[in-house]
Coordinates of C-alpha atoms and ligand atoms in Angstrom, one line a residue:
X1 CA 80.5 230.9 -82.1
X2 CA 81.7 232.7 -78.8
X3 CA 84.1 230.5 -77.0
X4 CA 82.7 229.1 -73.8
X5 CA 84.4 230.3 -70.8
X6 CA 83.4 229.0 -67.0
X7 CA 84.7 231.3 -63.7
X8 CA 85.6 229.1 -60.8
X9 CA 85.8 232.2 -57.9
X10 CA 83.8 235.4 -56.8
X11 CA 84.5 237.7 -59.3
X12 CA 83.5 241.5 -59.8
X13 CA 80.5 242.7 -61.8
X14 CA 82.7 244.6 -64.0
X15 CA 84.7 241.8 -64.6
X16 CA 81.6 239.3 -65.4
X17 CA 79.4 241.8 -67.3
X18 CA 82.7 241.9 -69.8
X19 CA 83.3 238.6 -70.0
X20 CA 79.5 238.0 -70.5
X21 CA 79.3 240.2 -73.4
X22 CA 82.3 239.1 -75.3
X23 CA 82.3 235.1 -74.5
X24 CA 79.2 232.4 -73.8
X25 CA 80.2 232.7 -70.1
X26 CA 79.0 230.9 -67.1
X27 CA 79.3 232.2 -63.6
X28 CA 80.8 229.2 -60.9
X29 CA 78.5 227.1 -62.8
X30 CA 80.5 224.0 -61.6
X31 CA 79.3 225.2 -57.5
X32 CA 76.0 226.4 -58.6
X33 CA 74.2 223.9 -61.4
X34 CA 76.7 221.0 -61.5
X35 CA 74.1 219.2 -64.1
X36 CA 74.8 222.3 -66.2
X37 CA 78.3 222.2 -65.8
X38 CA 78.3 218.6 -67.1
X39 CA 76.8 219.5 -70.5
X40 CA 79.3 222.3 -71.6
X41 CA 82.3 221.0 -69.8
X42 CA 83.5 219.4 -73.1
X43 CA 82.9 222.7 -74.8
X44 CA 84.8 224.9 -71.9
X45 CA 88.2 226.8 -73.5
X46 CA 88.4 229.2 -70.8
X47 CA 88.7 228.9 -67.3
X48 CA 88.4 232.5 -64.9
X49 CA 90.0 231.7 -61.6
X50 CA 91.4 234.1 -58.5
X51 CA 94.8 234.1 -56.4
X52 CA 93.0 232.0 -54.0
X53 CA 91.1 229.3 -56.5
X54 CA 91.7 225.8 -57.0
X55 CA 91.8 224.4 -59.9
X56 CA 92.9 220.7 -60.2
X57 CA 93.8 218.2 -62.1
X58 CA 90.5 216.8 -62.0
X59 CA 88.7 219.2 -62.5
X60 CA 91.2 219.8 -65.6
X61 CA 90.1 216.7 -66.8
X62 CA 86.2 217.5 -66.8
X63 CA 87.3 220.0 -69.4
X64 CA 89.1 217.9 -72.0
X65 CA 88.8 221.3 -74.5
X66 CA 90.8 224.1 -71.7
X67 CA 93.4 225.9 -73.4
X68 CA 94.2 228.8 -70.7
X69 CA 93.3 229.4 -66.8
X70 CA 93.1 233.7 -66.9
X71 CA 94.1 233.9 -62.9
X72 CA 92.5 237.1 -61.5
X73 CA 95.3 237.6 -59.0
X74 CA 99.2 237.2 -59.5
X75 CA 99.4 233.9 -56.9
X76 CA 98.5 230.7 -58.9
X77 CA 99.5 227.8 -56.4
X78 CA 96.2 226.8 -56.6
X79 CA 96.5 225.5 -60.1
X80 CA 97.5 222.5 -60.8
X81 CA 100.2 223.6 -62.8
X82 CA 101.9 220.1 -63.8
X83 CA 98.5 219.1 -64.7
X84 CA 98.3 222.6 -67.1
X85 CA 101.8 222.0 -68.1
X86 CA 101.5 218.4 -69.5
X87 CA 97.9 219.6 -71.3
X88 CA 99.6 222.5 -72.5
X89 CA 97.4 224.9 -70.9
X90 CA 98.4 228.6 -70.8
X91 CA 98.0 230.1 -67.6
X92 CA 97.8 233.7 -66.8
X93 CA 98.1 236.0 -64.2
X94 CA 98.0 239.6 -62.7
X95 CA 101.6 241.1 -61.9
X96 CA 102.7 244.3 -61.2
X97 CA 99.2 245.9 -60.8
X98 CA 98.3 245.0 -57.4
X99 CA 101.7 245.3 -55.9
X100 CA 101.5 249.1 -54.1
X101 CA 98.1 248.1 -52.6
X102 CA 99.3 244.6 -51.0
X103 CA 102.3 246.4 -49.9
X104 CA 100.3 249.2 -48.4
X105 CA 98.5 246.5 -46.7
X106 CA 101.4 245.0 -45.2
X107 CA 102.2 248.5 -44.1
X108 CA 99.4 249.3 -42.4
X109 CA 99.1 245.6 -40.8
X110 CA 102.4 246.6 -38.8
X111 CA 101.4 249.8 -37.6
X112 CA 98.1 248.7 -36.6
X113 CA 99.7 245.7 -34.9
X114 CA 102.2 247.7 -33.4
X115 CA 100.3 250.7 -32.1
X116 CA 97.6 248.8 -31.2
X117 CA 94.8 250.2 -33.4
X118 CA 92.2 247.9 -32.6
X119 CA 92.3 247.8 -29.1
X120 CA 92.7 251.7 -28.5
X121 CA 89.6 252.1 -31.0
X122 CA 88.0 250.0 -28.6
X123 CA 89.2 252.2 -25.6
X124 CA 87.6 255.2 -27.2
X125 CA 84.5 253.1 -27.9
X126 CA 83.9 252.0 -25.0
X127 CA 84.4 255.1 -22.7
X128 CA 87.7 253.7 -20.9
X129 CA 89.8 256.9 -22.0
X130 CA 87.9 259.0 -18.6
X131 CA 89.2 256.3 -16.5
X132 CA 92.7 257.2 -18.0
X133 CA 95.5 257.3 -21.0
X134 CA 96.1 254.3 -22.9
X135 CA 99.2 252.3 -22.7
X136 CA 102.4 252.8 -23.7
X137 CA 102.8 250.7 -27.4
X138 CA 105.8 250.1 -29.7
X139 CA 107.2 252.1 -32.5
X140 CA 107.7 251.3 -35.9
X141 CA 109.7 254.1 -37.2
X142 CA 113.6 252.8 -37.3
X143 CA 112.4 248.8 -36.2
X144 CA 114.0 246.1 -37.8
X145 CA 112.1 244.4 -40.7
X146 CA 112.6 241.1 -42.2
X147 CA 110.9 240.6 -45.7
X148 CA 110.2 236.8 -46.6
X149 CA 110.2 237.0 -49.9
X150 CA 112.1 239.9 -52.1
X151 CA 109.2 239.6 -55.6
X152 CA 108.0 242.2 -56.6
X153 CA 105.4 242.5 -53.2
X154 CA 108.5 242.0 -51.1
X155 CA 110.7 244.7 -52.5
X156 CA 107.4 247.5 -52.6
X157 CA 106.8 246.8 -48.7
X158 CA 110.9 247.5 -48.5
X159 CA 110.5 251.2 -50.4
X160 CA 108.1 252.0 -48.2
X161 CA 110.0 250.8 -44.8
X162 CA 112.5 252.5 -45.8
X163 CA 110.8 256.4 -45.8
X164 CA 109.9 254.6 -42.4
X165 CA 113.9 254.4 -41.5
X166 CA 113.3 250.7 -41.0
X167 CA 116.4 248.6 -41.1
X168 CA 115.3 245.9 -44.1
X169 CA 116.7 242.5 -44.4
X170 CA 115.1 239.8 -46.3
X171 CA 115.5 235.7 -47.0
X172 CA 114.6 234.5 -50.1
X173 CA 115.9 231.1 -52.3
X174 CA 119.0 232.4 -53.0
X175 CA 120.9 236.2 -52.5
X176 CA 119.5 238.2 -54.8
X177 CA 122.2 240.7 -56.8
X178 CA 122.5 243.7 -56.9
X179 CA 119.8 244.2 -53.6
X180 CA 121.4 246.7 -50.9
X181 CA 119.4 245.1 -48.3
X182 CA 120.8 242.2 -45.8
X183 CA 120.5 238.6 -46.9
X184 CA 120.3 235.8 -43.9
X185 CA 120.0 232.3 -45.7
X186 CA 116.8 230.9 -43.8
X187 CA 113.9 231.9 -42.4
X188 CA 115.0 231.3 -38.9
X189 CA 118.0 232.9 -39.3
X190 CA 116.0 236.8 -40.4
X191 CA 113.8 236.0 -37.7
X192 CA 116.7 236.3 -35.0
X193 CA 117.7 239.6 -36.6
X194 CA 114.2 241.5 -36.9
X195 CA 111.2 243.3 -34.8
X196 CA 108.8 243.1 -37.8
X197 CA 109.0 240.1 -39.9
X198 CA 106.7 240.1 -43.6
X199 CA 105.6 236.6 -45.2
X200 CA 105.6 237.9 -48.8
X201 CA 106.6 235.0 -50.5
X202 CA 104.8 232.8 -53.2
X203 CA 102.2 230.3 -51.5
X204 CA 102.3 226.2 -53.0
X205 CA 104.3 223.1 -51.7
X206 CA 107.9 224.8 -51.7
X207 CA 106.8 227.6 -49.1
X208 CA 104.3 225.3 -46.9
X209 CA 104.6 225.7 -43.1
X210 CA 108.3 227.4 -43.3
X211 CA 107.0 229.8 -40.8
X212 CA 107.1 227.0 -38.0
X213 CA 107.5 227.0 -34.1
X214 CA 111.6 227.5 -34.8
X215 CA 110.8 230.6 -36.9
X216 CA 108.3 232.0 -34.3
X217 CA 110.3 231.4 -31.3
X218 CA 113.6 232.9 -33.2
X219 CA 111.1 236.1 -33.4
X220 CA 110.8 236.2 -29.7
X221 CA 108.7 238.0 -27.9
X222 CA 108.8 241.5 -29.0
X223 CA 108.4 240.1 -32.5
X224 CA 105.6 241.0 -34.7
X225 CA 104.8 238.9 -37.5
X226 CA 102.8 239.7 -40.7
X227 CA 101.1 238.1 -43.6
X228 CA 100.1 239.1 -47.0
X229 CA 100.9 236.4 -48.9
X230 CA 99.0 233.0 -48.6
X231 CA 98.2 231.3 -45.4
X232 CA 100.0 227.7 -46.0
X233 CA 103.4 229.5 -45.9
X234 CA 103.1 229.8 -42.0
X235 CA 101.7 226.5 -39.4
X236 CA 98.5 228.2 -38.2
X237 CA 99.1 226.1 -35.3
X238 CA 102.2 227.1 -34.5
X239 CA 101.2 230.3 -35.0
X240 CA 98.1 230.6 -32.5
X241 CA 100.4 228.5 -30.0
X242 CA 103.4 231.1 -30.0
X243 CA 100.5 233.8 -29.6
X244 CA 99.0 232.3 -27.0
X245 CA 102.5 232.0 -25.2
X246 CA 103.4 235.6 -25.3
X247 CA 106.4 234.0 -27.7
X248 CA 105.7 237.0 -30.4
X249 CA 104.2 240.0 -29.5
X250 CA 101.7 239.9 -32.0
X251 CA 100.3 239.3 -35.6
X252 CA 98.2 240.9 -38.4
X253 CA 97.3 238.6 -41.3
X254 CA 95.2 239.1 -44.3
X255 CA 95.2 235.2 -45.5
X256 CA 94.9 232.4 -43.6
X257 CA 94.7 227.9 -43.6
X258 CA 91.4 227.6 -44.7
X259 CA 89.8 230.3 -45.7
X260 CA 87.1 232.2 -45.1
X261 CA 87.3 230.1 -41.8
X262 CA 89.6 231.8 -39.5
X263 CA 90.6 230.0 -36.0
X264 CA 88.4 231.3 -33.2
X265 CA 91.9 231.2 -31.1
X266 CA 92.6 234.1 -33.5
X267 CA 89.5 235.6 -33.2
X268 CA 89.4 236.3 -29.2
X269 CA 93.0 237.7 -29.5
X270 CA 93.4 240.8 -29.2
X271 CA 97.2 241.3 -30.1
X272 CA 96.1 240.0 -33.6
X273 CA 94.8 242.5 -36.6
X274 CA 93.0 240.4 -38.8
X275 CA 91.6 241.2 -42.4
X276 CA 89.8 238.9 -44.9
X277 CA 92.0 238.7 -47.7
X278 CA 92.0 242.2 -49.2
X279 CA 95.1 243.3 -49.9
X280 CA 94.3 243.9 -53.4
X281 CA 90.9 244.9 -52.7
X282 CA 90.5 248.6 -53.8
X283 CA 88.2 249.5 -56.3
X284 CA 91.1 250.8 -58.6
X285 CA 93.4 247.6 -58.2
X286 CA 90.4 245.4 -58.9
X287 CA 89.5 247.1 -61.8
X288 CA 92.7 247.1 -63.1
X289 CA 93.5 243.0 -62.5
X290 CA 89.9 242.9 -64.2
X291 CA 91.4 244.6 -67.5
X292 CA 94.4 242.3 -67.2
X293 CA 92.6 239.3 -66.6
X294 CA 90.3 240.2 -69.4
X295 CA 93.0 241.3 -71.6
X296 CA 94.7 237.8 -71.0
X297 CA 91.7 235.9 -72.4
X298 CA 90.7 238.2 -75.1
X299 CA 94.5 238.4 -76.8
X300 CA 93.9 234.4 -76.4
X301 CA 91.5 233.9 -78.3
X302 CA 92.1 236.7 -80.9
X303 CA 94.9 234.2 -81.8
X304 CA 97.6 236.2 -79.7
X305 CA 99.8 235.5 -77.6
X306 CA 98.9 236.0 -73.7
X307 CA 99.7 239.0 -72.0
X308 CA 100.9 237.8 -68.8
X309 CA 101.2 234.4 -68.5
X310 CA 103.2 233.5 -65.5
X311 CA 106.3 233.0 -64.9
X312 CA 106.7 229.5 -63.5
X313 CA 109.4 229.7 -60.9
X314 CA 110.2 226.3 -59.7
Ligands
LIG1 C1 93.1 237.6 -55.0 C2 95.4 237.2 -54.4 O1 93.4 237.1 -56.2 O2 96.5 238.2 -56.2 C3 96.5 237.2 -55.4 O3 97.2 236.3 -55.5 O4 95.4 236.4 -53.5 C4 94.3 238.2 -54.4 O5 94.7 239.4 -55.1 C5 92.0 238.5 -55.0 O6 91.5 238.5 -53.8 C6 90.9 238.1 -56.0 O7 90.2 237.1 -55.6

């Protein structure tokens, strides 16, 4: 019999067509027939998520047969992983092949930010260029940039920065060896020192709101501040207040609070790129966390061992 495997997020075709051909697979059944989730939850081994589902503990204990969570994505903070850890649960992720896309992202969030893409499409648009030249913005080449977060993500944004001659500094737990760029101990403290300043660290309780007032106000006003990484690593509020104060200069964000609902504060500003969570939305990366993700669940249940399963950093 074909194990029975539930998703729990949006997930490609070519990702459910797979996993409906090789497993007796049901699509967010739990959201879409939850009468028909009840009858095979005690038959559910597999559990599909994405970087941005939840799974909890109980919903974990609805399924009293899981043995392994296949995260499409590479952040899992929204697994209960104590929950997985005392069930013995494998969980999996999707390293290493989404990282040049989420760090293009991040690169291309600064430079819209920064040179104002949004705003000077919208001068072209609307026929404002006859009246005159746009204003003057800021440059990128040769700024100072602050990385939250050295991973994997974190160091791909610095190879790029650096083509851009960017001075690179970054804060993580600890100094990390052997890492030529400049280490400041908090988050505060890389704030003082930088122009651009990247959230690229994992999302869960030990990054929650350390992007606060202090860290935006240590920014200052010709600050830029950008987020690729998950939304509960910076206070939204703090966030929209600094904004609306003229304390930074300026934001572009790709994850938010509570998404897909994005502040409307956000929405009217102008100073603010926003993008819905697609940093690792191209049709190539997708298809290749798919394969992963797949792969993950398929060496599973061959009897293997996991491909990727995550590397719990505590
Ligand atoms: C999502 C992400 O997983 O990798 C992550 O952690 O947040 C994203 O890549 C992706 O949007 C799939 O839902």
């Amino acid at each position: 019999m074909k194990p029975t495997v539930v998703s729990v997020a949006h997930l490609p075709d070519f990702l459910t067509d797979r996993l409906r051909e090789a497993f007796d697979f049901r699509d967010r059944v739990h959201e879409r027939d939850p009468a028909a989730f009840d009858a095979i939850a005690p038959r559910v081994r597999g559990i599909v998520a994405s970087g941005e589902a939840r799974v909890s503990r109980d919903l974990l204990a609805r399924l009293p047969a899981a043995e392994i969570i296949s995260v499409f994505g590479v952040g899992y903070d929204g697994i209960d992983l104590e929950a997985t850890r005392e069930r013995g649960i494998t969980v999996t992720n999707t390293p290493e092949v989404l990282t040049d896309d989420v760090a293009d992202l991040a690169i291309g969030l600064m430079i819209a930010v920064s040179r104002e893409f949004l705003p000077a499409d919208c001068y072209v648009r609307s026929g404002c260029w006859a009246e005159g030249p746009y204003r003057l913005t800021r440059k990128v080449s040769g700024a100072r940039l602050g990385i939250f977060g050295l991973g994997r993500i974190g160091r791909a944004i610095a190879l790029r920065a650096e083509a851009f001659g960017m001075r690179i500094s970054y804060t993580d737990r600890s100094e990390i060896a052997g890492v030529k760029y400049a280490y400041f101990p908090s988050a505060r403290a890389l704030a003082e020192q930088v122009d651009f300043f990247v959230v690229s660290a994992y999302g869960g309780p030990a990054t929650r709101g350390l992007v606060d007032a202090d860290v935006l106000e240590a920014l200052g006003p010709n600050g830029v501040l950008i987020n690729i990484a998950r939304g509960s690593v910076i206070d939204e509020l703090a966030l929209i207040d600094a904004l609306k104060k003229g304390r930074i200069r300026g934001a572009g964000l790709d994850v938010f609070a509570d998404e897909p609902d994005v502040p409307p504060e956000l929405i009217a500003m102008e100073n603010v790129v926003l993008t819905p969570h697609v940093a690792s939305g191209t049709l190539e990366t997708r298809k290749a966390m798919a394969d992963l993700a797949y792969a993950n669940l398929e060496a599973h249940f061959a009897g293997k061992p996991a491909l990727t399963p995550i590397r719990v950093e505590n």
